[in-house]
PDB file of C-alpha atoms in Angstrom:
ATOM      1  CA  UNK A   1     -48.375  -6.943 -13.317  1.00 31.00           C
ATOM      2  CA  UNK A   2     -47.382  -9.943 -12.128  1.00 32.00           C
ATOM      3  CA  UNK A   3     -49.167 -13.072 -10.677  1.00 34.00           C
ATOM      4  CA  UNK A   4     -46.386 -14.290  -8.444  1.00 35.00           C
ATOM      5  CA  UNK A   5     -44.453 -16.075 -10.935  1.00 39.00           C
ATOM      6  CA  UNK A   6     -40.745 -15.695 -10.324  1.00 41.00           C
ATOM      7  CA  UNK A   7     -40.078 -13.448 -14.063  1.00 46.00           C
ATOM      8  CA  UNK A   8     -41.814 -10.358 -12.812  1.00 51.00           C
ATOM      9  CA  UNK A   9     -42.379  -6.793 -13.713  1.00 81.00           C
ATOM     10  CA  UNK A  10     -39.257  -6.179 -13.082  1.00 96.00           C
ATOM     11  CA  UNK A  11     -37.937  -7.865 -15.770  1.00 97.00           C
ATOM     12  CA  UNK A  12     -37.095  -6.337 -19.540  1.00 98.00           C
ATOM     13  CA  UNK A  13     -36.718  -8.977 -22.430  1.00 98.00           C
ATOM     14  CA  UNK A  14     -34.176  -7.796 -24.820  1.00 98.00           C
ATOM     15  CA  UNK A  15     -33.451  -8.886 -28.643  1.00 98.00           C
ATOM     16  CA  UNK A  16     -30.470  -8.925 -30.462  1.00 98.00           C
ATOM     17  CA  UNK A  17     -29.211  -7.428 -33.431  1.00 95.00           C
ATOM     18  CA  UNK A  18     -27.034  -7.845 -36.669  1.00 92.00           C
ATOM     19  CA  UNK A  19     -24.064  -9.511 -35.877  1.00 89.00           C
ATOM     20  CA  UNK A  20     -25.252 -12.270 -33.567  1.00 92.00           C
ATOM     21  CA  UNK A  21     -25.817 -14.503 -36.419  1.00 94.00           C
ATOM     22  CA  UNK A  22     -24.463 -18.173 -36.693  1.00 95.00           C
ATOM     23  CA  UNK A  23     -25.253 -20.692 -39.062  1.00 97.00           C
ATOM     24  CA  UNK A  24     -27.473 -23.623 -37.674  1.00 98.00           C
ATOM     25  CA  UNK A  25     -29.222 -20.918 -34.771  1.00 98.00           C
ATOM     26  CA  UNK A  26     -32.343 -21.688 -34.278  1.00 98.00           C
ATOM     27  CA  UNK A  27     -32.839 -25.380 -35.902  1.00 98.00           C
ATOM     28  CA  UNK A  28     -32.822 -27.160 -32.235  1.00 98.00           C
ATOM     29  CA  UNK A  29     -35.722 -25.077 -30.894  1.00 98.00           C
ATOM     30  CA  UNK A  30     -37.580 -25.844 -34.289  1.00 98.00           C
ATOM     31  CA  UNK A  31     -36.584 -29.809 -33.884  1.00 98.00           C
ATOM     32  CA  UNK A  32     -37.407 -29.540 -30.016  1.00 98.00           C
ATOM     33  CA  UNK A  33     -40.756 -27.099 -30.184  1.00 98.00           C
ATOM     34  CA  UNK A  34     -43.659 -27.311 -32.435  1.00 98.00           C
ATOM     35  CA  UNK A  35     -44.315 -23.503 -31.453  1.00 98.00           C
ATOM     36  CA  UNK A  36     -40.649 -22.556 -32.942  1.00 98.00           C
ATOM     37  CA  UNK A  37     -41.391 -24.778 -35.806  1.00 98.00           C
ATOM     38  CA  UNK A  38     -44.422 -22.467 -36.655  1.00 98.00           C
ATOM     39  CA  UNK A  39     -42.448 -19.229 -36.226  1.00 98.00           C
ATOM     40  CA  UNK A  40     -39.503 -20.417 -38.804  1.00 98.00           C
ATOM     41  CA  UNK A  41     -42.607 -21.716 -41.328  1.00 98.00           C
ATOM     42  CA  UNK A  42     -44.235 -18.470 -41.259  1.00 98.00           C
ATOM     43  CA  UNK A  43     -40.817 -16.242 -41.888  1.00 98.00           C
ATOM     44  CA  UNK A  44     -40.522 -18.627 -44.854  1.00 98.00           C
ATOM     45  CA  UNK A  45     -44.048 -17.991 -45.982  1.00 98.00           C
ATOM     46  CA  UNK A  46     -43.885 -14.149 -45.333  1.00 98.00           C
ATOM     47  CA  UNK A  47     -40.588 -14.031 -47.499  1.00 98.00           C
ATOM     48  CA  UNK A  48     -41.704 -16.292 -49.941  1.00 98.00           C
ATOM     49  CA  UNK A  49     -38.459 -18.649 -49.883  1.00 97.00           C
ATOM     50  CA  UNK A  50     -36.526 -21.055 -47.719  1.00 97.00           C
ATOM     51  CA  UNK A  51     -34.738 -18.568 -45.472  1.00 98.00           C
ATOM     52  CA  UNK A  52     -34.221 -21.606 -42.924  1.00 98.00           C
ATOM     53  CA  UNK A  53     -32.011 -23.474 -45.458  1.00 98.00           C
ATOM     54  CA  UNK A  54     -29.726 -20.572 -45.424  1.00 98.00           C
ATOM     55  CA  UNK A  55     -29.379 -20.068 -41.491  1.00 98.00           C
ATOM     56  CA  UNK A  56     -29.576 -23.713 -41.182  1.00 98.00           C
ATOM     57  CA  UNK A  57     -27.199 -24.729 -44.064  1.00 98.00           C
ATOM     58  CA  UNK A  58     -25.319 -21.963 -44.750  1.00 96.00           C
ATOM     59  CA  UNK A  59     -23.089 -20.599 -46.526  1.00 97.00           C
ATOM     60  CA  UNK A  60     -22.211 -18.153 -43.615  1.00 95.00           C
ATOM     61  CA  UNK A  61     -21.911 -15.552 -46.073  1.00 93.00           C
ATOM     62  CA  UNK A  62     -25.128 -15.874 -47.449  1.00 95.00           C
ATOM     63  CA  UNK A  63     -26.729 -15.655 -44.093  1.00 95.00           C
ATOM     64  CA  UNK A  64     -24.546 -12.532 -43.202  1.00 91.00           C
ATOM     65  CA  UNK A  65     -26.266 -10.499 -45.871  1.00 91.00           C
ATOM     66  CA  UNK A  66     -27.996  -8.004 -44.301  1.00 93.00           C
ATOM     67  CA  UNK A  67     -31.192  -8.669 -46.542  1.00 94.00           C
ATOM     68  CA  UNK A  68     -31.215 -12.175 -44.736  1.00 96.00           C
ATOM     69  CA  UNK A  69     -29.582 -11.432 -41.441  1.00 94.00           C
ATOM     70  CA  UNK A  70     -32.137  -8.915 -40.054  1.00 96.00           C
ATOM     71  CA  UNK A  71     -35.236 -11.305 -40.809  1.00 98.00           C
ATOM     72  CA  UNK A  72     -33.460 -14.409 -40.057  1.00 98.00           C
ATOM     73  CA  UNK A  73     -32.361 -12.714 -36.165  1.00 98.00           C
ATOM     74  CA  UNK A  74     -35.534 -11.692 -36.088  1.00 98.00           C
ATOM     75  CA  UNK A  75     -37.093 -15.593 -36.546  1.00 98.00           C
ATOM     76  CA  UNK A  76     -34.613 -17.040 -33.732  1.00 98.00           C
ATOM     77  CA  UNK A  77     -36.004 -14.324 -31.374  1.00 98.00           C
ATOM     78  CA  UNK A  78     -39.358 -14.742 -31.857  1.00 98.00           C
ATOM     79  CA  UNK A  79     -39.252 -18.738 -32.234  1.00 98.00           C
ATOM     80  CA  UNK A  80     -37.425 -18.397 -28.760  1.00 98.00           C
ATOM     81  CA  UNK A  81     -40.552 -16.438 -27.637  1.00 98.00           C
ATOM     82  CA  UNK A  82     -43.228 -18.216 -28.731  1.00 98.00           C
ATOM     83  CA  UNK A  83     -41.562 -21.556 -27.131  1.00 98.00           C
ATOM     84  CA  UNK A  84     -41.295 -19.879 -23.429  1.00 98.00           C
ATOM     85  CA  UNK A  85     -44.980 -18.760 -24.087  1.00 98.00           C
ATOM     86  CA  UNK A  86     -45.673 -22.751 -24.764  1.00 98.00           C
ATOM     87  CA  UNK A  87     -43.709 -24.494 -22.590  1.00 97.00           C
ATOM     88  CA  UNK A  88     -42.821 -21.925 -19.961  1.00 96.00           C
ATOM     89  CA  UNK A  89     -46.412 -20.255 -19.574  1.00 96.00           C
ATOM     90  CA  UNK A  90     -44.318 -17.015 -20.283  1.00 96.00           C
ATOM     91  CA  UNK A  91     -46.842 -13.753 -20.761  1.00 97.00           C
ATOM     92  CA  UNK A  92     -44.979 -10.372 -21.914  1.00 97.00           C
ATOM     93  CA  UNK A  93     -48.102  -8.441 -20.646  1.00 96.00           C
ATOM     94  CA  UNK A  94     -47.822  -9.869 -17.145  1.00 95.00           C
ATOM     95  CA  UNK A  95     -44.108 -10.881 -16.803  1.00 96.00           C
ATOM     96  CA  UNK A  96     -42.299  -7.995 -18.514  1.00 97.00           C
ATOM     97  CA  UNK A  97     -42.184  -4.346 -17.976  1.00 97.00           C
ATOM     98  CA  UNK A  98     -40.290  -3.229 -21.073  1.00 98.00           C
ATOM     99  CA  UNK A  99     -39.095  -4.724 -24.270  1.00 98.00           C
ATOM    100  CA  UNK A 100     -35.986  -3.392 -25.975  1.00 98.00           C
ATOM    101  CA  UNK A 101     -34.091  -4.506 -29.040  1.00 98.00           C
ATOM    102  CA  UNK A 102     -30.898  -3.623 -30.758  1.00 98.00           C
ATOM    103  CA  UNK A 103     -31.357  -1.990 -33.868  1.00 97.00           C
ATOM    104  CA  UNK A 104     -33.317  -4.597 -35.897  1.00 97.00           C
ATOM    105  CA  UNK A 105     -34.150  -6.049 -32.530  1.00 98.00           C
ATOM    106  CA  UNK A 106     -36.432  -3.491 -32.011  1.00 98.00           C
ATOM    107  CA  UNK A 107     -38.982  -5.430 -34.811  1.00 98.00           C
ATOM    108  CA  UNK A 108     -38.156  -8.253 -32.651  1.00 98.00           C
ATOM    109  CA  UNK A 109     -39.160  -6.587 -29.386  1.00 98.00           C
ATOM    110  CA  UNK A 110     -42.427  -5.174 -30.894  1.00 98.00           C
ATOM    111  CA  UNK A 111     -43.559  -8.316 -32.454  1.00 98.00           C
ATOM    112  CA  UNK A 112     -43.226  -9.865 -28.974  1.00 98.00           C
ATOM    113  CA  UNK A 113     -45.190  -7.534 -27.650  1.00 98.00           C
ATOM    114  CA  UNK A 114     -47.590  -7.859 -29.772  1.00 98.00           C
ATOM    115  CA  UNK A 115     -46.973  -4.346 -31.910  1.00 98.00           C
ATOM    116  CA  UNK A 116     -46.441  -6.239 -35.472  1.00 98.00           C
ATOM    117  CA  UNK A 117     -47.299  -9.667 -36.314  1.00 98.00           C
ATOM    118  CA  UNK A 118     -44.473 -11.928 -37.414  1.00 98.00           C
ATOM    119  CA  UNK A 119     -45.359 -11.875 -40.921  1.00 98.00           C
ATOM    120  CA  UNK A 120     -44.957  -7.996 -40.997  1.00 98.00           C
ATOM    121  CA  UNK A 121     -41.991  -7.611 -39.049  1.00 98.00           C
ATOM    122  CA  UNK A 122     -40.133 -10.412 -41.341  1.00 98.00           C
ATOM    123  CA  UNK A 123     -41.256  -8.308 -44.491  1.00 98.00           C
ATOM    124  CA  UNK A 124     -40.163  -5.223 -42.981  1.00 98.00           C
ATOM    125  CA  UNK A 125     -36.840  -6.490 -42.218  1.00 98.00           C
ATOM    126  CA  UNK A 126     -36.292  -7.847 -45.328  1.00 98.00           C
ATOM    127  CA  UNK A 127     -37.257  -4.343 -47.156  1.00 98.00           C
ATOM    128  CA  UNK A 128     -35.175  -2.733 -44.364  1.00 97.00           C
ATOM    129  CA  UNK A 129     -32.148  -4.850 -44.675  1.00 96.00           C
ATOM    130  CA  UNK A 130     -32.361  -4.519 -48.606  1.00 97.00           C
ATOM    131  CA  UNK A 131     -32.705  -0.681 -48.454  1.00 97.00           C
ATOM    132  CA  UNK A 132     -29.941  -0.409 -46.101  1.00 96.00           C
ATOM    133  CA  UNK A 133     -27.189  -2.386 -48.002  1.00 94.00           C
ATOM    134  CA  UNK A 134     -28.112  -0.356 -51.313  1.00 96.00           C
ATOM    135  CA  UNK A 135     -27.959   3.153 -49.678  1.00 97.00           C
ATOM    136  CA  UNK A 136     -24.391   2.991 -49.944  1.00 95.00           C
ATOM    137  CA  UNK A 137     -22.255   1.393 -52.812  1.00 93.00           C
ATOM    138  CA  UNK A 138     -20.162  -1.443 -51.729  1.00 89.00           C
ATOM    139  CA  UNK A 139     -17.080  -0.521 -50.244  1.00 90.00           C
ATOM    140  CA  UNK A 140     -17.705   3.379 -49.928  1.00 96.00           C
ATOM    141  CA  UNK A 141     -18.487   3.294 -46.346  1.00 96.00           C
ATOM    142  CA  UNK A 142     -17.125   1.583 -43.183  1.00 96.00           C
ATOM    143  CA  UNK A 143     -18.220   0.905 -39.535  1.00 96.00           C
ATOM    144  CA  UNK A 144     -15.532   0.707 -36.838  1.00 97.00           C
ATOM    145  CA  UNK A 145     -15.394  -0.327 -32.953  1.00 97.00           C
ATOM    146  CA  UNK A 146     -13.739   2.572 -30.681  1.00 98.00           C
ATOM    147  CA  UNK A 147     -12.597   0.776 -27.609  1.00 98.00           C
ATOM    148  CA  UNK A 148     -11.643   2.906 -24.400  1.00 97.00           C
ATOM    149  CA  UNK A 149     -13.315   6.019 -25.065  1.00 97.00           C
ATOM    150  CA  UNK A 150     -16.884   7.111 -23.729  1.00 96.00           C
ATOM    151  CA  UNK A 151     -19.614   8.516 -26.019  1.00 97.00           C
ATOM    152  CA  UNK A 152     -18.574  12.074 -25.806  1.00 97.00           C
ATOM    153  CA  UNK A 153     -15.072  11.389 -26.787  1.00 97.00           C
ATOM    154  CA  UNK A 154     -16.374   9.399 -29.617  1.00 98.00           C
ATOM    155  CA  UNK A 155     -18.670  12.025 -30.838  1.00 98.00           C
ATOM    156  CA  UNK A 156     -15.611  14.294 -30.800  1.00 98.00           C
ATOM    157  CA  UNK A 157     -13.376  12.082 -32.711  1.00 98.00           C
ATOM    158  CA  UNK A 158     -15.943  11.320 -35.331  1.00 98.00           C
ATOM    159  CA  UNK A 159     -16.675  14.930 -35.451  1.00 98.00           C
ATOM    160  CA  UNK A 160     -12.749  15.734 -36.197  1.00 98.00           C
ATOM    161  CA  UNK A 161     -12.571  12.781 -38.554  1.00 98.00           C
ATOM    162  CA  UNK A 162     -15.597  13.454 -40.920  1.00 97.00           C
ATOM    163  CA  UNK A 163     -13.691  16.569 -42.430  1.00 95.00           C
ATOM    164  CA  UNK A 164     -15.755  16.899 -45.580  1.00 93.00           C
ATOM    165  CA  UNK A 165     -17.245  13.562 -45.299  1.00 96.00           C
ATOM    166  CA  UNK A 166     -19.516  11.791 -42.825  1.00 98.00           C
ATOM    167  CA  UNK A 167     -18.562   9.998 -39.628  1.00 98.00           C
ATOM    168  CA  UNK A 168     -20.794   9.468 -36.841  1.00 98.00           C
ATOM    169  CA  UNK A 169     -21.198   7.815 -33.455  1.00 98.00           C
ATOM    170  CA  UNK A 170     -23.570   5.021 -34.381  1.00 98.00           C
ATOM    171  CA  UNK A 171     -24.097   2.894 -31.915  1.00 98.00           C
ATOM    172  CA  UNK A 172     -23.557   3.938 -28.027  1.00 98.00           C
ATOM    173  CA  UNK A 173     -23.091   0.263 -26.695  1.00 98.00           C
ATOM    174  CA  UNK A 174     -21.266   0.155 -23.191  1.00 97.00           C
ATOM    175  CA  UNK A 175     -18.794   2.276 -20.911  1.00 97.00           C
ATOM    176  CA  UNK A 176     -15.895   2.338 -23.592  1.00 96.00           C
ATOM    177  CA  UNK A 177     -17.742   0.744 -26.375  1.00 97.00           C
ATOM    178  CA  UNK A 178     -19.022   3.283 -29.079  1.00 98.00           C
ATOM    179  CA  UNK A 179     -19.355   2.352 -32.668  1.00 98.00           C
ATOM    180  CA  UNK A 180     -18.604   5.144 -35.265  1.00 98.00           C
ATOM    181  CA  UNK A 181     -20.193   4.833 -39.052  1.00 98.00           C
ATOM    182  CA  UNK A 182     -19.696   6.929 -42.356  1.00 98.00           C
ATOM    183  CA  UNK A 183     -17.624   6.889 -45.199  1.00 98.00           C
ATOM    184  CA  UNK A 184     -14.725   4.659 -45.251  1.00 97.00           C
ATOM    185  CA  UNK A 185     -11.662   7.524 -45.163  1.00 97.00           C
ATOM    186  CA  UNK A 186     -13.528   9.069 -42.700  1.00 98.00           C
ATOM    187  CA  UNK A 187     -14.041   6.267 -40.365  1.00 98.00           C
ATOM    188  CA  UNK A 188     -10.446   4.816 -41.161  1.00 98.00           C
ATOM    189  CA  UNK A 189      -9.221   8.592 -40.283  1.00 98.00           C
ATOM    190  CA  UNK A 190     -11.196   8.318 -36.714  1.00 98.00           C
ATOM    191  CA  UNK A 191      -9.274   5.047 -35.811  1.00 98.00           C
ATOM    192  CA  UNK A 192      -6.181   7.078 -36.009  1.00 98.00           C
ATOM    193  CA  UNK A 193      -7.527   9.770 -34.252  1.00 98.00           C
ATOM    194  CA  UNK A 194      -9.163   7.298 -31.424  1.00 98.00           C
ATOM    195  CA  UNK A 195      -5.860   5.922 -30.856  1.00 97.00           C
ATOM    196  CA  UNK A 196      -4.173   9.466 -30.331  1.00 97.00           C
ATOM    197  CA  UNK A 197      -7.120  10.296 -28.162  1.00 96.00           C
ATOM    198  CA  UNK A 198      -6.137   7.391 -25.885  1.00 96.00           C
ATOM    199  CA  UNK A 199      -8.415   4.525 -27.211  1.00 97.00           C
ATOM    200  CA  UNK A 200      -7.099   1.057 -25.905  1.00 97.00           C
ATOM    201  CA  UNK A 201      -8.141  -0.430 -29.577  1.00 97.00           C
ATOM    202  CA  UNK A 202     -10.018   0.655 -32.733  1.00 98.00           C
ATOM    203  CA  UNK A 203     -11.612  -2.080 -34.900  1.00 96.00           C
ATOM    204  CA  UNK A 204     -12.942  -2.091 -38.124  1.00 95.00           C
ATOM    205  CA  UNK A 205     -15.811  -4.246 -38.335  1.00 92.00           C
ATOM    206  CA  UNK A 206     -17.209  -6.860 -40.803  1.00 84.00           C
ATOM    207  CA  UNK A 207     -20.129  -4.945 -42.147  1.00 85.00           C
ATOM    208  CA  UNK A 208     -21.256  -4.572 -45.682  1.00 83.00           C
ATOM    209  CA  UNK A 209     -22.468  -0.861 -45.190  1.00 91.00           C
ATOM    210  CA  UNK A 210     -22.070   1.794 -42.715  1.00 96.00           C
ATOM    211  CA  UNK A 211     -25.456   1.347 -40.741  1.00 97.00           C
ATOM    212  CA  UNK A 212     -26.938   4.374 -38.512  1.00 98.00           C
ATOM    213  CA  UNK A 213     -25.552   7.341 -39.901  1.00 98.00           C
ATOM    214  CA  UNK A 214     -26.842  10.044 -42.107  1.00 97.00           C
ATOM    215  CA  UNK A 215     -25.726   7.899 -44.973  1.00 98.00           C
ATOM    216  CA  UNK A 216     -28.196   5.481 -44.723  1.00 98.00           C
ATOM    217  CA  UNK A 217     -30.721   8.804 -45.489  1.00 98.00           C
ATOM    218  CA  UNK A 218     -32.058   6.762 -48.797  1.00 98.00           C
ATOM    219  CA  UNK A 219     -32.852   3.559 -46.424  1.00 98.00           C
ATOM    220  CA  UNK A 220     -34.738   5.866 -44.249  1.00 98.00           C
ATOM    221  CA  UNK A 221     -37.022   6.646 -46.847  1.00 98.00           C
ATOM    222  CA  UNK A 222     -37.591   3.399 -47.844  1.00 98.00           C
ATOM    223  CA  UNK A 223     -38.658   2.498 -44.335  1.00 98.00           C
ATOM    224  CA  UNK A 224     -40.895   5.574 -44.400  1.00 98.00           C
ATOM    225  CA  UNK A 225     -42.879   4.590 -47.440  1.00 98.00           C
ATOM    226  CA  UNK A 226     -42.640   0.530 -46.308  1.00 98.00           C
ATOM    227  CA  UNK A 227     -43.674   1.672 -42.325  1.00 97.00           C
ATOM    228  CA  UNK A 228     -46.589   3.857 -43.381  1.00 95.00           C
ATOM    229  CA  UNK A 229     -48.228   0.607 -45.069  1.00 93.00           C
ATOM    230  CA  UNK A 230     -47.917  -1.386 -42.141  1.00 94.00           C
ATOM    231  CA  UNK A 231     -50.213  -1.875 -39.076  1.00 93.00           C
ATOM    232  CA  UNK A 232     -48.756  -1.365 -35.606  1.00 96.00           C
ATOM    233  CA  UNK A 233     -50.639  -1.733 -32.520  1.00 98.00           C
ATOM    234  CA  UNK A 234     -50.202  -0.475 -28.971  1.00 98.00           C
ATOM    235  CA  UNK A 235     -47.399  -2.829 -27.541  1.00 98.00           C
ATOM    236  CA  UNK A 236     -48.741  -5.074 -24.343  1.00 98.00           C
ATOM    237  CA  UNK A 237     -45.495  -3.765 -22.505  1.00 97.00           C
ATOM    238  CA  UNK A 238     -43.675  -0.144 -23.769  1.00 98.00           C
ATOM    239  CA  UNK A 239     -40.973  -0.426 -26.097  1.00 98.00           C
ATOM    240  CA  UNK A 240     -37.611   1.544 -24.850  1.00 98.00           C
ATOM    241  CA  UNK A 241     -37.032   2.860 -28.120  1.00 98.00           C
ATOM    242  CA  UNK A 242     -33.277   2.917 -29.710  1.00 97.00           C
ATOM    243  CA  UNK A 243     -33.073   6.372 -30.461  1.00 97.00           C
ATOM    244  CA  UNK A 244     -34.840   7.977 -27.517  1.00 98.00           C
ATOM    245  CA  UNK A 245     -33.256   5.625 -24.602  1.00 98.00           C
ATOM    246  CA  UNK A 246     -37.035   6.001 -23.093  1.00 98.00           C
ATOM    247  CA  UNK A 247     -40.104   4.397 -23.327  1.00 98.00           C
ATOM    248  CA  UNK A 248     -43.027   4.668 -25.817  1.00 98.00           C
ATOM    249  CA  UNK A 249     -46.294   2.764 -26.504  1.00 98.00           C
ATOM    250  CA  UNK A 250     -48.099   4.734 -28.931  1.00 98.00           C
ATOM    251  CA  UNK A 251     -48.170   3.355 -32.416  1.00 98.00           C
ATOM    252  CA  UNK A 252     -47.776   6.639 -34.728  1.00 97.00           C
ATOM    253  CA  UNK A 253     -44.409   7.680 -32.110  1.00 97.00           C
ATOM    254  CA  UNK A 254     -43.194   4.162 -32.652  1.00 98.00           C
ATOM    255  CA  UNK A 255     -43.247   4.321 -36.427  1.00 97.00           C
ATOM    256  CA  UNK A 256     -41.962   7.630 -36.233  1.00 97.00           C
ATOM    257  CA  UNK A 257     -39.074   6.117 -34.079  1.00 98.00           C
ATOM    258  CA  UNK A 258     -38.436   3.360 -36.416  1.00 98.00           C
ATOM    259  CA  UNK A 259     -37.669   5.843 -39.322  1.00 98.00           C
ATOM    260  CA  UNK A 260     -35.464   7.845 -37.311  1.00 98.00           C
ATOM    261  CA  UNK A 261     -33.369   4.930 -36.147  1.00 98.00           C
ATOM    262  CA  UNK A 262     -32.539   4.117 -39.838  1.00 98.00           C
ATOM    263  CA  UNK A 263     -29.643   7.182 -39.472  1.00 98.00           C
ATOM    264  CA  UNK A 264     -29.827   7.578 -35.734  1.00 98.00           C
ATOM    265  CA  UNK A 265     -27.836   6.593 -33.058  1.00 98.00           C
ATOM    266  CA  UNK A 266     -28.627   3.071 -30.884  1.00 98.00           C
ATOM    267  CA  UNK A 267     -28.600   4.399 -27.398  1.00 98.00           C
ATOM    268  CA  UNK A 268     -28.166   1.123 -25.559  1.00 98.00           C
ATOM    269  CA  UNK A 269     -25.985   2.124 -22.950  1.00 98.00           C
ATOM    270  CA  UNK A 270     -28.586   5.188 -21.931  1.00 98.00           C
ATOM    271  CA  UNK A 271     -31.569   2.376 -22.511  1.00 98.00           C
ATOM    272  CA  UNK A 272     -30.273   0.122 -19.856  1.00 98.00           C
ATOM    273  CA  UNK A 273     -29.149   2.698 -17.573  1.00 98.00           C
ATOM    274  CA  UNK A 274     -32.967   4.360 -18.037  1.00 98.00           C
ATOM    275  CA  UNK A 275     -34.636   0.507 -17.481  1.00 98.00           C
ATOM    276  CA  UNK A 276     -32.416   0.020 -14.201  1.00 98.00           C
ATOM    277  CA  UNK A 277     -33.408   3.394 -12.918  1.00 97.00           C
ATOM    278  CA  UNK A 278     -37.175   2.460 -13.548  1.00 97.00           C
ATOM    279  CA  UNK A 279     -36.769  -0.914 -11.229  1.00 97.00           C
ATOM    280  CA  UNK A 280     -35.374  -3.485 -13.651  1.00 98.00           C
ATOM    281  CA  UNK A 281     -33.162  -6.032 -11.939  1.00 97.00           C
ATOM    282  CA  UNK A 282     -32.954  -8.749 -14.478  1.00 97.00           C
ATOM    283  CA  UNK A 283     -33.282  -9.112 -18.283  1.00 98.00           C
ATOM    284  CA  UNK A 284     -33.710 -11.863 -20.797  1.00 98.00           C
ATOM    285  CA  UNK A 285     -31.847 -11.854 -23.917  1.00 98.00           C
ATOM    286  CA  UNK A 286     -34.249 -13.826 -26.299  1.00 98.00           C
ATOM    287  CA  UNK A 287     -32.600 -15.120 -29.489  1.00 98.00           C
ATOM    288  CA  UNK A 288     -29.146 -15.961 -31.359  1.00 97.00           C
ATOM    289  CA  UNK A 289     -26.311 -15.399 -29.125  1.00 94.00           C
ATOM    290  CA  UNK A 290     -25.566 -13.563 -26.148  1.00 96.00           C
ATOM    291  CA  UNK A 291     -24.061  -9.947 -26.998  1.00 96.00           C
ATOM    292  CA  UNK A 292     -26.619  -7.918 -25.339  1.00 98.00           C
ATOM    293  CA  UNK A 293     -26.149 -10.088 -22.253  1.00 97.00           C
ATOM    294  CA  UNK A 294     -22.719  -8.940 -22.257  1.00 97.00           C
ATOM    295  CA  UNK A 295     -23.322  -5.492 -22.677  1.00 98.00           C
ATOM    296  CA  UNK A 296     -25.885  -5.171 -19.937  1.00 98.00           C
ATOM    297  CA  UNK A 297     -23.228  -6.604 -17.608  1.00 97.00           C
ATOM    298  CA  UNK A 298     -20.602  -3.688 -18.446  1.00 97.00           C
ATOM    299  CA  UNK A 299     -23.446  -1.324 -18.043  1.00 98.00           C
ATOM    300  CA  UNK A 300     -24.802  -2.521 -14.972  1.00 98.00           C
ATOM    301  CA  UNK A 301     -23.582  -5.356 -12.919  1.00 97.00           C
ATOM    302  CA  UNK A 302     -26.297  -5.491 -10.549  1.00 97.00           C
ATOM    303  CA  UNK A 303     -28.834  -6.275 -13.397  1.00 98.00           C
ATOM    304  CA  UNK A 304     -29.046 -10.410 -13.732  1.00 97.00           C
ATOM    305  CA  UNK A 305     -28.583 -11.252 -17.218  1.00 97.00           C
ATOM    306  CA  UNK A 306     -29.761 -14.556 -19.121  1.00 97.00           C
ATOM    307  CA  UNK A 307     -29.955 -15.908 -22.622  1.00 98.00           C
ATOM    308  CA  UNK A 308     -32.893 -17.813 -24.391  1.00 98.00           C
ATOM    309  CA  UNK A 309     -31.950 -19.252 -27.594  1.00 98.00           C
ATOM    310  CA  UNK A 310     -31.682 -22.805 -27.278  1.00 98.00           C
ATOM    311  CA  UNK A 311     -33.594 -25.869 -25.963  1.00 98.00           C
ATOM    312  CA  UNK A 312     -31.312 -26.073 -22.857  1.00 98.00           C
ATOM    313  CA  UNK A 313     -31.763 -22.341 -22.490  1.00 98.00           C
ATOM    314  CA  UNK A 314     -35.343 -22.843 -22.402  1.00 98.00           C
ATOM    315  CA  UNK A 315     -34.787 -25.947 -20.134  1.00 97.00           C
ATOM    316  CA  UNK A 316     -33.110 -23.269 -17.715  1.00 97.00           C
ATOM    317  CA  UNK A 317     -35.602 -20.780 -17.746  1.00 96.00           C
ATOM    318  CA  UNK A 318     -38.452 -23.144 -16.511  1.00 95.00           C
ATOM    319  CA  UNK A 319     -36.281 -24.635 -14.301  1.00 94.00           C
ATOM    320  CA  UNK A 320     -35.829 -20.439 -12.520  1.00 91.00           C
ATOM    321  CA  UNK A 321     -39.372 -19.970 -12.681  1.00 85.00           C
ATOM    322  CA  UNK A 322     -40.514 -23.065 -10.744  1.00 77.00           C
ATOM    323  CA  UNK A 323     -37.623 -23.819  -8.277  1.00 72.00           C
ATOM    324  CA  UNK A 324     -39.639 -26.386  -6.657  1.00 63.00           C
ATOM    325  CA  UNK A 325     -40.369 -28.525  -9.816  1.00 53.00           C
ATOM    326  CA  UNK A 326     -36.387 -28.801 -10.228  1.00 47.00           C
TER     327      UNK A 326
END
């Protein structure tokens, strides 16, 4: 599995989701590395527009639109990954045991592992972003982070708050950090109930729609149609699927789980626990921000976590792999 490189089959490569976007992300990579620049050009061509202009010049409100943020985050992740391949000799098939991504990051992970082309992944995420945005009228849904409750407690709070509406656990991110999603009134009730049940904090999230709950049913249907026309190859290393928190390599199963993921809970905490149990001792978060590294450290402090999203990060990655050259 490994040819003696510092990055070994005890490493997982993980890919961030929505919320990690920021104006300017990826520009330094594009300016410094031809391999990164080529990825951004490929994503622009796939979408038939200059998404990179919005990414690098803003405004932030336009970048944050779900239909833009999703392919934009994919672009940064794959630009960073292609840079590692070109500059550091990274080989996912040799140097990783698993790939995993948070929500849209699952598409980045699949592209990194060769299951999807960058072009196909960008097109699918544009469709996914629009479908998720359109599934619920603006203002009717909401998401809130419940801090200080475990997953079972958060599920119970959501069930109590739902009444005749929808309120479900959307993201099980880390111990004491669960996000609920659904009808705005139900989510607001959940925030009150959570505080009564001992939550330290309940925070309404600045999102445009209630992701990962059954209100996203129309988006799941749209993705079923979109994915049925896509070619998914067998990934070079297994994907730890969001909705299963366990590895999957069969293309038909991956497709089914990508549809299920639109309405299903992102089981990130359990995914990291699974990887740790399978021998993972380090993770590399590839792309914008460092949200997932923070979550991994909260889930299992023994896992070493590093980020690659800037030229400086690339240099650090190379130095860590080749300490004698430093």
